[in-house]
Amino acid sequence: MSLFTGVAIYLTIWWTVLFAVLPLGTVTHAEAGIDKGDGGDPGAPVDPKLKRKFITTTWVSALVFGLFWATLHFGHI
């Protein structure tokens, strides 16, 4: 696997994991009982904690990519 292919696969895994991690632990305005007023979406998260989710996404993606790389490198597939 070339460097370019490895980076492309890692980024694909990263985006997939990000979309899986984003809804975890969020509380919407409707669930919190906060009125958004006119034009606000009641399903919007109160505090999305994006920095924490990006860090979680990065290490989970690294683990998944490591397993993928090891599987290819050692010829299990």
PDB file of N, CA, C and O in Angstrom:
ATOM      1  N   MET A   1       0.853  -1.162   0.000  1.00  0.00           N
ATOM      2  CA  MET A   1       0.000   0.000   0.000  1.00  0.00           C
ATOM      3  C   MET A   1       0.904   1.232   0.000  1.00  0.00           C
ATOM      4  O   MET A   1       1.792   1.364   0.846  1.00  0.00           O
ATOM      5  N   SER A   2       0.653   2.132  -0.940  1.00  0.00           N
ATOM      6  CA  SER A   2       1.454   3.349  -1.019  1.00  0.00           C
ATOM      7  C   SER A   2       0.988   4.349   0.041  1.00  0.00           C
ATOM      8  O   SER A   2      -0.067   4.185   0.659  1.00  0.00           O
ATOM      9  N   LEU A   3       1.795   5.387   0.256  1.00  0.00           N
ATOM     10  CA  LEU A   3       1.459   6.422   1.230  1.00  0.00           C
ATOM     11  C   LEU A   3       0.154   7.119   0.861  1.00  0.00           C
ATOM     12  O   LEU A   3      -0.716   7.340   1.718  1.00  0.00           O
ATOM     13  N   PHE A   4      -0.013   7.446  -0.403  1.00  0.00           N
ATOM     14  CA  PHE A   4      -1.226   8.124  -0.848  1.00  0.00           C
ATOM     15  C   PHE A   4      -2.465   7.264  -0.605  1.00  0.00           C
ATOM     16  O   PHE A   4      -3.481   7.746  -0.123  1.00  0.00           O
ATOM     17  N   THR A   5      -2.366   5.981  -0.907  1.00  0.00           N
ATOM     18  CA  THR A   5      -3.485   5.069  -0.692  1.00  0.00           C
ATOM     19  C   THR A   5      -3.796   4.942   0.800  1.00  0.00           C
ATOM     20  O   THR A   5      -4.960   4.948   1.200  1.00  0.00           O
ATOM     21  N   GLY A   6      -2.766   4.850   1.620  1.00  0.00           N
ATOM     22  CA  GLY A   6      -2.959   4.760   3.062  1.00  0.00           C
ATOM     23  C   GLY A   6      -3.644   5.994   3.630  1.00  0.00           C
ATOM     24  O   GLY A   6      -4.554   5.889   4.461  1.00  0.00           O
ATOM     25  N   VAL A   7      -3.226   7.174   3.185  1.00  0.00           N
ATOM     26  CA  VAL A   7      -3.854   8.423   3.648  1.00  0.00           C
ATOM     27  C   VAL A   7      -5.301   8.494   3.183  1.00  0.00           C
ATOM     28  O   VAL A   7      -6.194   8.882   3.943  1.00  0.00           O
ATOM     29  N   ALA A   8      -5.560   8.104   1.954  1.00  0.00           N
ATOM     30  CA  ALA A   8      -6.930   8.130   1.431  1.00  0.00           C
ATOM     31  C   ALA A   8      -7.833   7.169   2.212  1.00  0.00           C
ATOM     32  O   ALA A   8      -8.974   7.512   2.547  1.00  0.00           O
ATOM     33  N   ILE A   9      -7.333   5.990   2.523  1.00  0.00           N
ATOM     34  CA  ILE A   9      -8.122   5.020   3.287  1.00  0.00           C
ATOM     35  C   ILE A   9      -8.351   5.538   4.704  1.00  0.00           C
ATOM     36  O   ILE A   9      -9.453   5.443   5.247  1.00  0.00           O
ATOM     37  N   TYR A  10      -7.312   6.117   5.335  1.00  0.00           N
ATOM     38  CA  TYR A  10      -7.467   6.662   6.691  1.00  0.00           C
ATOM     39  C   TYR A  10      -8.506   7.771   6.718  1.00  0.00           C
ATOM     40  O   TYR A  10      -9.344   7.814   7.620  1.00  0.00           O
ATOM     41  N   LEU A  11      -8.464   8.676   5.758  1.00  0.00           N
ATOM     42  CA  LEU A  11      -9.442   9.768   5.734  1.00  0.00           C
ATOM     43  C   LEU A  11     -10.868   9.263   5.504  1.00  0.00           C
ATOM     44  O   LEU A  11     -11.821   9.793   6.084  1.00  0.00           O
ATOM     45  N   THR A  12     -11.001   8.238   4.693  1.00  0.00           N
ATOM     46  CA  THR A  12     -12.328   7.638   4.486  1.00  0.00           C
ATOM     47  C   THR A  12     -12.839   7.022   5.788  1.00  0.00           C
ATOM     48  O   THR A  12     -14.003   7.210   6.168  1.00  0.00           O
ATOM     49  N   ILE A  13     -11.969   6.309   6.486  1.00  0.00           N
ATOM     50  CA  ILE A  13     -12.346   5.726   7.774  1.00  0.00           C
ATOM     51  C   ILE A  13     -12.667   6.837   8.768  1.00  0.00           C
ATOM     52  O   ILE A  13     -13.639   6.750   9.523  1.00  0.00           O
ATOM     53  N   TRP A  14     -11.874   7.924   8.781  1.00  0.00           N
ATOM     54  CA  TRP A  14     -12.070   9.032   9.727  1.00  0.00           C
ATOM     55  C   TRP A  14     -13.448   9.667   9.548  1.00  0.00           C
ATOM     56  O   TRP A  14     -14.164   9.893  10.525  1.00  0.00           O
ATOM     57  N   TRP A  15     -13.835   9.949   8.306  1.00  0.00           N
ATOM     58  CA  TRP A  15     -15.146  10.567   8.062  1.00  0.00           C
ATOM     59  C   TRP A  15     -16.290   9.626   8.436  1.00  0.00           C
ATOM     60  O   TRP A  15     -17.311  10.048   8.984  1.00  0.00           O
ATOM     61  N   THR A  16     -16.118   8.346   8.166  1.00  0.00           N
ATOM     62  CA  THR A  16     -17.156   7.377   8.523  1.00  0.00           C
ATOM     63  C   THR A  16     -17.321   7.292  10.038  1.00  0.00           C
ATOM     64  O   THR A  16     -18.444   7.293  10.555  1.00  0.00           O
ATOM     65  N   VAL A  17     -16.199   7.242  10.751  1.00  0.00           N
ATOM     66  CA  VAL A  17     -16.253   7.184  12.212  1.00  0.00           C
ATOM     67  C   VAL A  17     -16.813   8.490  12.771  1.00  0.00           C
ATOM     68  O   VAL A  17     -17.575   8.478  13.748  1.00  0.00           O
ATOM     69  N   LEU A  18     -16.474   9.624  12.170  1.00  0.00           N
ATOM     70  CA  LEU A  18     -17.005  10.909  12.645  1.00  0.00           C
ATOM     71  C   LEU A  18     -18.528  10.908  12.617  1.00  0.00           C
ATOM     72  O   LEU A  18     -19.168  11.306  13.597  1.00  0.00           O
ATOM     73  N   PHE A  19     -19.112  10.445  11.532  1.00  0.00           N
ATOM     74  CA  PHE A  19     -20.573  10.437  11.439  1.00  0.00           C
ATOM     75  C   PHE A  19     -21.191   9.442  12.411  1.00  0.00           C
ATOM     76  O   PHE A  19     -22.348   9.592  12.804  1.00  0.00           O
ATOM     77  N   ALA A  20     -20.438   8.428  12.828  1.00  0.00           N
ATOM     78  CA  ALA A  20     -20.935   7.494  13.837  1.00  0.00           C
ATOM     79  C   ALA A  20     -20.818   8.084  15.240  1.00  0.00           C
ATOM     80  O   ALA A  20     -21.642   7.807  16.110  1.00  0.00           O
ATOM     81  N   VAL A  21     -19.802   8.928  15.477  1.00  0.00           N
ATOM     82  CA  VAL A  21     -19.550   9.490  16.804  1.00  0.00           C
ATOM     83  C   VAL A  21     -20.376  10.757  17.066  1.00  0.00           C
ATOM     84  O   VAL A  21     -20.722  11.037  18.219  1.00  0.00           O
ATOM     85  N   LEU A  22     -20.707  11.515  16.051  1.00  0.00           N
ATOM     86  CA  LEU A  22     -21.391  12.797  16.247  1.00  0.00           C
ATOM     87  C   LEU A  22     -22.649  12.736  17.113  1.00  0.00           C
ATOM     88  O   LEU A  22     -22.820  13.587  17.984  1.00  0.00           O
ATOM     89  N   PRO A  23     -23.547  11.787  16.942  1.00  0.00           N
ATOM     90  CA  PRO A  23     -24.759  11.814  17.764  1.00  0.00           C
ATOM     91  C   PRO A  23     -24.574  11.313  19.198  1.00  0.00           C
ATOM     92  O   PRO A  23     -25.493  11.457  20.008  1.00  0.00           O
ATOM     93  N   LEU A  24     -23.429  10.751  19.528  1.00  0.00           N
ATOM     94  CA  LEU A  24     -23.241  10.183  20.865  1.00  0.00           C
ATOM     95  C   LEU A  24     -23.140  11.278  21.919  1.00  0.00           C
ATOM     96  O   LEU A  24     -22.339  12.206  21.806  1.00  0.00           O
ATOM     97  N   GLY A  25     -23.942  11.170  22.951  1.00  0.00           N
ATOM     98  CA  GLY A  25     -23.862  12.085  24.082  1.00  0.00           C
ATOM     99  C   GLY A  25     -24.412  13.481  23.859  1.00  0.00           C
ATOM    100  O   GLY A  25     -24.131  14.373  24.651  1.00  0.00           O
ATOM    101  N   THR A  26     -25.163  13.701  22.811  1.00  0.00           N
ATOM    102  CA  THR A  26     -25.716  15.036  22.579  1.00  0.00           C
ATOM    103  C   THR A  26     -27.098  15.163  23.191  1.00  0.00           C
ATOM    104  O   THR A  26     -27.859  14.204  23.261  1.00  0.00           O
ATOM    105  N   VAL A  27     -27.394  16.363  23.655  1.00  0.00           N
ATOM    106  CA  VAL A  27     -28.705  16.689  24.198  1.00  0.00           C
ATOM    107  C   VAL A  27     -29.272  17.812  23.344  1.00  0.00           C
ATOM    108  O   VAL A  27     -28.635  18.850  23.158  1.00  0.00           O
ATOM    109  N   THR A  28     -30.464  17.591  22.793  1.00  0.00           N
ATOM    110  CA  THR A  28     -31.079  18.612  21.944  1.00  0.00           C
ATOM    111  C   THR A  28     -31.755  19.666  22.801  1.00  0.00           C
ATOM    112  O   THR A  28     -31.967  19.484  24.002  1.00  0.00           O
ATOM    113  N   HIS A  29     -32.089  20.798  22.165  1.00  0.00           N
ATOM    114  CA  HIS A  29     -32.803  21.861  22.868  1.00  0.00           C
ATOM    115  C   HIS A  29     -34.173  21.378  23.342  1.00  0.00           C
ATOM    116  O   HIS A  29     -34.628  21.743  24.416  1.00  0.00           O
ATOM    117  N   ALA A  30     -34.808  20.528  22.547  1.00  0.00           N
ATOM    118  CA  ALA A  30     -36.122  20.006  22.931  1.00  0.00           C
ATOM    119  C   ALA A  30     -36.008  19.102  24.155  1.00  0.00           C
ATOM    120  O   ALA A  30     -36.845  19.164  25.062  1.00  0.00           O
ATOM    121  N   GLU A  31     -34.975  18.260  24.202  1.00  0.00           N
ATOM    122  CA  GLU A  31     -34.775  17.379  25.345  1.00  0.00           C
ATOM    123  C   GLU A  31     -34.417  18.156  26.606  1.00  0.00           C
ATOM    124  O   GLU A  31     -34.792  17.771  27.710  1.00  0.00           O
ATOM    125  N   ALA A  32     -33.680  19.252  26.436  1.00  0.00           N
ATOM    126  CA  ALA A  32     -33.266  20.067  27.579  1.00  0.00           C
ATOM    127  C   ALA A  32     -34.367  21.024  28.025  1.00  0.00           C
ATOM    128  O   ALA A  32     -34.236  21.664  29.068  1.00  0.00           O
ATOM    129  N   GLY A  33     -35.404  21.163  27.215  1.00  0.00           N
ATOM    130  CA  GLY A  33     -36.500  22.064  27.569  1.00  0.00           C
ATOM    131  C   GLY A  33     -36.195  23.531  27.329  1.00  0.00           C
ATOM    132  O   GLY A  33     -36.796  24.406  27.932  1.00  0.00           O
ATOM    133  N   ILE A  34     -35.261  23.800  26.434  1.00  0.00           N
ATOM    134  CA  ILE A  34     -34.876  25.175  26.110  1.00  0.00           C
ATOM    135  C   ILE A  34     -35.633  25.618  24.866  1.00  0.00           C
ATOM    136  O   ILE A  34     -35.633  24.918  23.852  1.00  0.00           O
ATOM    137  N   ASP A  35     -36.264  26.785  24.922  1.00  0.00           N
ATOM    138  CA  ASP A  35     -36.993  27.311  23.773  1.00  0.00           C
ATOM    139  C   ASP A  35     -36.006  27.997  22.834  1.00  0.00           C
ATOM    140  O   ASP A  35     -35.293  28.919  23.233  1.00  0.00           O
ATOM    141  N   LYS A  36     -35.947  27.536  21.582  1.00  0.00           N
ATOM    142  CA  LYS A  36     -35.041  28.120  20.586  1.00  0.00           C
ATOM    143  C   LYS A  36     -35.569  29.433  20.025  1.00  0.00           C
ATOM    144  O   LYS A  36     -34.830  30.161  19.369  1.00  0.00           O
ATOM    145  N   GLY A  37     -36.825  29.731  20.204  1.00  0.00           N
ATOM    146  CA  GLY A  37     -37.388  30.942  19.627  1.00  0.00           C
ATOM    147  C   GLY A  37     -37.718  30.745  18.168  1.00  0.00           C
ATOM    148  O   GLY A  37     -37.770  29.635  17.657  1.00  0.00           O
ATOM    149  N   ASP A  38     -37.947  31.835  17.485  1.00  0.00           N
ATOM    150  CA  ASP A  38     -38.307  31.771  16.069  1.00  0.00           C
ATOM    151  C   ASP A  38     -37.102  31.401  15.212  1.00  0.00           C
ATOM    152  O   ASP A  38     -36.033  31.981  15.331  1.00  0.00           O
ATOM    153  N   GLY A  39     -37.308  30.433  14.357  1.00  0.00           N
ATOM    154  CA  GLY A  39     -36.290  30.065  13.371  1.00  0.00           C
ATOM    155  C   GLY A  39     -35.255  29.075  13.850  1.00  0.00           C
ATOM    156  O   GLY A  39     -34.401  28.667  13.086  1.00  0.00           O
ATOM    157  N   GLY A  40     -35.278  28.683  15.096  1.00  0.00           N
ATOM    158  CA  GLY A  40     -34.297  27.728  15.602  1.00  0.00           C
ATOM    159  C   GLY A  40     -34.815  26.310  15.518  1.00  0.00           C
ATOM    160  O   GLY A  40     -36.005  26.050  15.667  1.00  0.00           O
ATOM    161  N   ASP A  41     -33.926  25.386  15.290  1.00  0.00           N
ATOM    162  CA  ASP A  41     -34.302  23.979  15.202  1.00  0.00           C
ATOM    163  C   ASP A  41     -34.268  23.373  16.600  1.00  0.00           C
ATOM    164  O   ASP A  41     -33.227  23.389  17.259  1.00  0.00           O
ATOM    165  N   PRO A  42     -35.390  22.824  17.064  1.00  0.00           N
ATOM    166  CA  PRO A  42     -35.389  22.219  18.401  1.00  0.00           C
ATOM    167  C   PRO A  42     -34.531  20.957  18.488  1.00  0.00           C
ATOM    168  O   PRO A  42     -34.186  20.515  19.571  1.00  0.00           O
ATOM    169  N   GLY A  43     -34.162  20.392  17.352  1.00  0.00           N
ATOM    170  CA  GLY A  43     -33.312  19.204  17.337  1.00  0.00           C
ATOM    171  C   GLY A  43     -31.831  19.514  17.342  1.00  0.00           C
ATOM    172  O   GLY A  43     -31.005  18.611  17.362  1.00  0.00           O
ATOM    173  N   ALA A  44     -31.471  20.801  17.353  1.00  0.00           N
ATOM    174  CA  ALA A  44     -30.058  21.187  17.369  1.00  0.00           C
ATOM    175  C   ALA A  44     -29.463  20.899  18.748  1.00  0.00           C
ATOM    176  O   ALA A  44     -30.107  21.104  19.768  1.00  0.00           O
ATOM    177  N   PRO A  45     -28.226  20.412  18.799  1.00  0.00           N
ATOM    178  CA  PRO A  45     -27.627  20.105  20.095  1.00  0.00           C
ATOM    179  C   PRO A  45     -27.321  21.365  20.903  1.00  0.00           C
ATOM    180  O   PRO A  45     -26.971  22.402  20.353  1.00  0.00           O
ATOM    181  N   VAL A  46     -27.459  21.243  22.224  1.00  0.00           N
ATOM    182  CA  VAL A  46     -27.161  22.362  23.111  1.00  0.00           C
ATOM    183  C   VAL A  46     -25.659  22.613  23.135  1.00  0.00           C
ATOM    184  O   VAL A  46     -25.197  23.736  22.953  1.00  0.00           O
ATOM    185  N   ASP A  47     -24.873  21.577  23.378  1.00  0.00           N
ATOM    186  CA  ASP A  47     -23.410  21.683  23.392  1.00  0.00           C
ATOM    187  C   ASP A  47     -22.847  20.476  22.650  1.00  0.00           C
ATOM    188  O   ASP A  47     -22.754  19.386  23.216  1.00  0.00           O
ATOM    189  N   PRO A  48     -22.445  20.621  21.381  1.00  0.00           N
ATOM    190  CA  PRO A  48     -22.030  19.456  20.597  1.00  0.00           C
ATOM    191  C   PRO A  48     -20.684  18.856  21.006  1.00  0.00           C
ATOM    192  O   PRO A  48     -20.394  17.721  20.663  1.00  0.00           O
ATOM    193  N   LYS A  49     -19.835  19.580  21.734  1.00  0.00           N
ATOM    194  CA  LYS A  49     -18.519  19.081  22.172  1.00  0.00           C
ATOM    195  C   LYS A  49     -17.707  18.540  20.998  1.00  0.00           C
ATOM    196  O   LYS A  49     -17.234  17.393  21.002  1.00  0.00           O
ATOM    197  N   LEU A  50     -17.538  19.365  19.982  1.00  0.00           N
ATOM    198  CA  LEU A  50     -16.884  18.923  18.745  1.00  0.00           C
ATOM    199  C   LEU A  50     -15.412  18.573  18.920  1.00  0.00           C
ATOM    200  O   LEU A  50     -14.922  17.622  18.311  1.00  0.00           O
ATOM    201  N   LYS A  51     -14.683  19.343  19.746  1.00  0.00           N
ATOM    202  CA  LYS A  51     -13.257  19.061  19.925  1.00  0.00           C
ATOM    203  C   LYS A  51     -13.061  17.648  20.493  1.00  0.00           C
ATOM    204  O   LYS A  51     -12.219  16.888  20.013  1.00  0.00           O
ATOM    205  N   ARG A  52     -13.855  17.303  21.490  1.00  0.00           N
ATOM    206  CA  ARG A  52     -13.777  15.978  22.093  1.00  0.00           C
ATOM    207  C   ARG A  52     -14.145  14.888  21.087  1.00  0.00           C
ATOM    208  O   ARG A  52     -13.523  13.821  21.039  1.00  0.00           O
ATOM    209  N   LYS A  53     -15.146  15.169  20.253  1.00  0.00           N
ATOM    210  CA  LYS A  53     -15.571  14.182  19.255  1.00  0.00           C
ATOM    211  C   LYS A  53     -14.533  14.017  18.156  1.00  0.00           C
ATOM    212  O   LYS A  53     -14.342  12.916  17.642  1.00  0.00           O
ATOM    213  N   PHE A  54     -13.835  15.105  17.773  1.00  0.00           N
ATOM    214  CA  PHE A  54     -12.771  14.991  16.776  1.00  0.00           C
ATOM    215  C   PHE A  54     -11.612  14.159  17.314  1.00  0.00           C
ATOM    216  O   PHE A  54     -11.026  13.350  16.596  1.00  0.00           O
ATOM    217  N   ILE A  55     -11.279  14.352  18.596  1.00  0.00           N
ATOM    218  CA  ILE A  55     -10.193  13.571  19.203  1.00  0.00           C
ATOM    219  C   ILE A  55     -10.589  12.098  19.278  1.00  0.00           C
ATOM    220  O   ILE A  55      -9.795  11.208  18.939  1.00  0.00           O
ATOM    221  N   THR A  56     -11.810  11.821  19.705  1.00  0.00           N
ATOM    222  CA  THR A  56     -12.293  10.441  19.765  1.00  0.00           C
ATOM    223  C   THR A  56     -12.294   9.814  18.381  1.00  0.00           C
ATOM    224  O   THR A  56     -11.871   8.663  18.204  1.00  0.00           O
ATOM    225  N   THR A  57     -12.753  10.567  17.384  1.00  0.00           N
ATOM    226  CA  THR A  57     -12.776  10.072  16.010  1.00  0.00           C
ATOM    227  C   THR A  57     -11.372   9.731  15.531  1.00  0.00           C
ATOM    228  O   THR A  57     -11.167   8.700  14.878  1.00  0.00           O
ATOM    229  N   THR A  58     -10.396  10.552  15.878  1.00  0.00           N
ATOM    230  CA  THR A  58      -9.025  10.342  15.430  1.00  0.00           C
ATOM    231  C   THR A  58      -8.441   9.060  16.001  1.00  0.00           C
ATOM    232  O   THR A  58      -7.853   8.248  15.262  1.00  0.00           O
ATOM    233  N   TRP A  59      -8.608   8.804  17.308  1.00  0.00           N
ATOM    234  CA  TRP A  59      -7.996   7.595  17.858  1.00  0.00           C
ATOM    235  C   TRP A  59      -8.750   6.330  17.471  1.00  0.00           C
ATOM    236  O   TRP A  59      -8.132   5.283  17.274  1.00  0.00           O
ATOM    237  N   VAL A  60     -10.074   6.417  17.339  1.00  0.00           N
ATOM    238  CA  VAL A  60     -10.826   5.242  16.879  1.00  0.00           C
ATOM    239  C   VAL A  60     -10.452   4.922  15.430  1.00  0.00           C
ATOM    240  O   VAL A  60     -10.261   3.749  15.073  1.00  0.00           O
ATOM    241  N   SER A  61     -10.310   5.948  14.611  1.00  0.00           N
ATOM    242  CA  SER A  61      -9.910   5.742  13.213  1.00  0.00           C
ATOM    243  C   SER A  61      -8.508   5.153  13.120  1.00  0.00           C
ATOM    244  O   SER A  61      -8.246   4.298  12.268  1.00  0.00           O
ATOM    245  N   ALA A  62      -7.618   5.596  13.987  1.00  0.00           N
ATOM    246  CA  ALA A  62      -6.262   5.048  13.995  1.00  0.00           C
ATOM    247  C   ALA A  62      -6.282   3.562  14.343  1.00  0.00           C
ATOM    248  O   ALA A  62      -5.554   2.768  13.739  1.00  0.00           O
ATOM    249  N   LEU A  63      -7.115   3.175  15.309  1.00  0.00           N
ATOM    250  CA  LEU A  63      -7.240   1.760  15.664  1.00  0.00           C
ATOM    251  C   LEU A  63      -7.792   0.936  14.506  1.00  0.00           C
ATOM    252  O   LEU A  63      -7.251  -0.126  14.178  1.00  0.00           O
ATOM    253  N   VAL A  64      -8.855   1.432  13.887  1.00  0.00           N
ATOM    254  CA  VAL A  64      -9.464   0.707  12.765  1.00  0.00           C
ATOM    255  C   VAL A  64      -8.475   0.614  11.601  1.00  0.00           C
ATOM    256  O   VAL A  64      -8.326  -0.448  10.981  1.00  0.00           O
ATOM    257  N   PHE A  65      -7.785   1.721  11.304  1.00  0.00           N
ATOM    258  CA  PHE A  65      -6.805   1.698  10.220  1.00  0.00           C
ATOM    259  C   PHE A  65      -5.653   0.751  10.544  1.00  0.00           C
ATOM    260  O   PHE A  65      -5.167   0.036   9.664  1.00  0.00           O
ATOM    261  N   GLY A  66      -5.213   0.737  11.798  1.00  0.00           N
ATOM    262  CA  GLY A  66      -4.145  -0.176  12.201  1.00  0.00           C
ATOM    263  C   GLY A  66      -4.534  -1.632  11.995  1.00  0.00           C
ATOM    264  O   GLY A  66      -3.728  -2.439  11.515  1.00  0.00           O
ATOM    265  N   LEU A  67      -5.762  -1.975  12.346  1.00  0.00           N
ATOM    266  CA  LEU A  67      -6.240  -3.337  12.112  1.00  0.00           C
ATOM    267  C   LEU A  67      -6.312  -3.646  10.621  1.00  0.00           C
ATOM    268  O   LEU A  67      -5.937  -4.737  10.182  1.00  0.00           O
ATOM    269  N   PHE A  68      -6.786  -2.668   9.841  1.00  0.00           N
ATOM    270  CA  PHE A  68      -6.862  -2.841   8.393  1.00  0.00           C
ATOM    271  C   PHE A  68      -5.469  -3.040   7.797  1.00  0.00           C
ATOM    272  O   PHE A  68      -5.240  -3.949   6.994  1.00  0.00           O
ATOM    273  N   TRP A  69      -4.515  -2.193   8.219  1.00  0.00           N
ATOM    274  CA  TRP A  69      -3.157  -2.282   7.704  1.00  0.00           C
ATOM    275  C   TRP A  69      -2.515  -3.618   8.074  1.00  0.00           C
ATOM    276  O   TRP A  69      -1.868  -4.266   7.249  1.00  0.00           O
ATOM    277  N   ALA A  70      -2.676  -4.027   9.341  1.00  0.00           N
ATOM    278  CA  ALA A  70      -2.081  -5.289   9.790  1.00  0.00           C
ATOM    279  C   ALA A  70      -2.664  -6.472   9.026  1.00  0.00           C
ATOM    280  O   ALA A  70      -1.942  -7.411   8.675  1.00  0.00           O
ATOM    281  N   THR A  71      -3.961  -6.421   8.772  1.00  0.00           N
ATOM    282  CA  THR A  71      -4.605  -7.495   8.018  1.00  0.00           C
ATOM    283  C   THR A  71      -4.012  -7.600   6.616  1.00  0.00           C
ATOM    284  O   THR A  71      -3.721  -8.694   6.134  1.00  0.00           O
ATOM    285  N   LEU A  72      -3.823  -6.460   5.965  1.00  0.00           N
ATOM    286  CA  LEU A  72      -3.220  -6.478   4.620  1.00  0.00           C
ATOM    287  C   LEU A  72      -1.749  -6.842   4.653  1.00  0.00           C
ATOM    288  O   LEU A  72      -1.271  -7.626   3.825  1.00  0.00           O
ATOM    289  N   HIS A  73      -1.017  -6.267   5.606  1.00  0.00           N
ATOM    290  CA  HIS A  73       0.429  -6.455   5.662  1.00  0.00           C
ATOM    291  C   HIS A  73       0.824  -7.907   5.946  1.00  0.00           C
ATOM    292  O   HIS A  73       1.780  -8.420   5.371  1.00  0.00           O
ATOM    293  N   PHE A  74       0.107  -8.534   6.847  1.00  0.00           N
ATOM    294  CA  PHE A  74       0.444  -9.907   7.223  1.00  0.00           C
ATOM    295  C   PHE A  74      -0.297 -10.958   6.408  1.00  0.00           C
ATOM    296  O   PHE A  74      -0.189 -12.152   6.677  1.00  0.00           O
ATOM    297  N   GLY A  75      -1.057 -10.526   5.405  1.00  0.00           N
ATOM    298  CA  GLY A  75      -1.636 -11.436   4.446  1.00  0.00           C
ATOM    299  C   GLY A  75      -2.809 -12.259   4.959  1.00  0.00           C
ATOM    300  O   GLY A  75      -3.016 -13.385   4.506  1.00  0.00           O
ATOM    301  N   HIS A  76      -3.576 -11.726   5.880  1.00  0.00           N
ATOM    302  CA  HIS A  76      -4.743 -12.452   6.383  1.00  0.00           C
ATOM    303  C   HIS A  76      -5.899 -12.449   5.373  1.00  0.00           C
ATOM    304  O   HIS A  76      -6.823 -13.224   5.512  1.00  0.00           O
ATOM    305  N   ILE A  77      -5.818 -11.562   4.413  1.00  0.00           N
ATOM    306  CA  ILE A  77      -6.839 -11.522   3.349  1.00  0.00           C
ATOM    307  C   ILE A  77      -6.174 -11.955   2.065  1.00  0.00           C
ATOM    308  O   ILE A  77      -5.142 -11.510   1.693  1.00  0.00           O
TER     309      ILE A  77
END
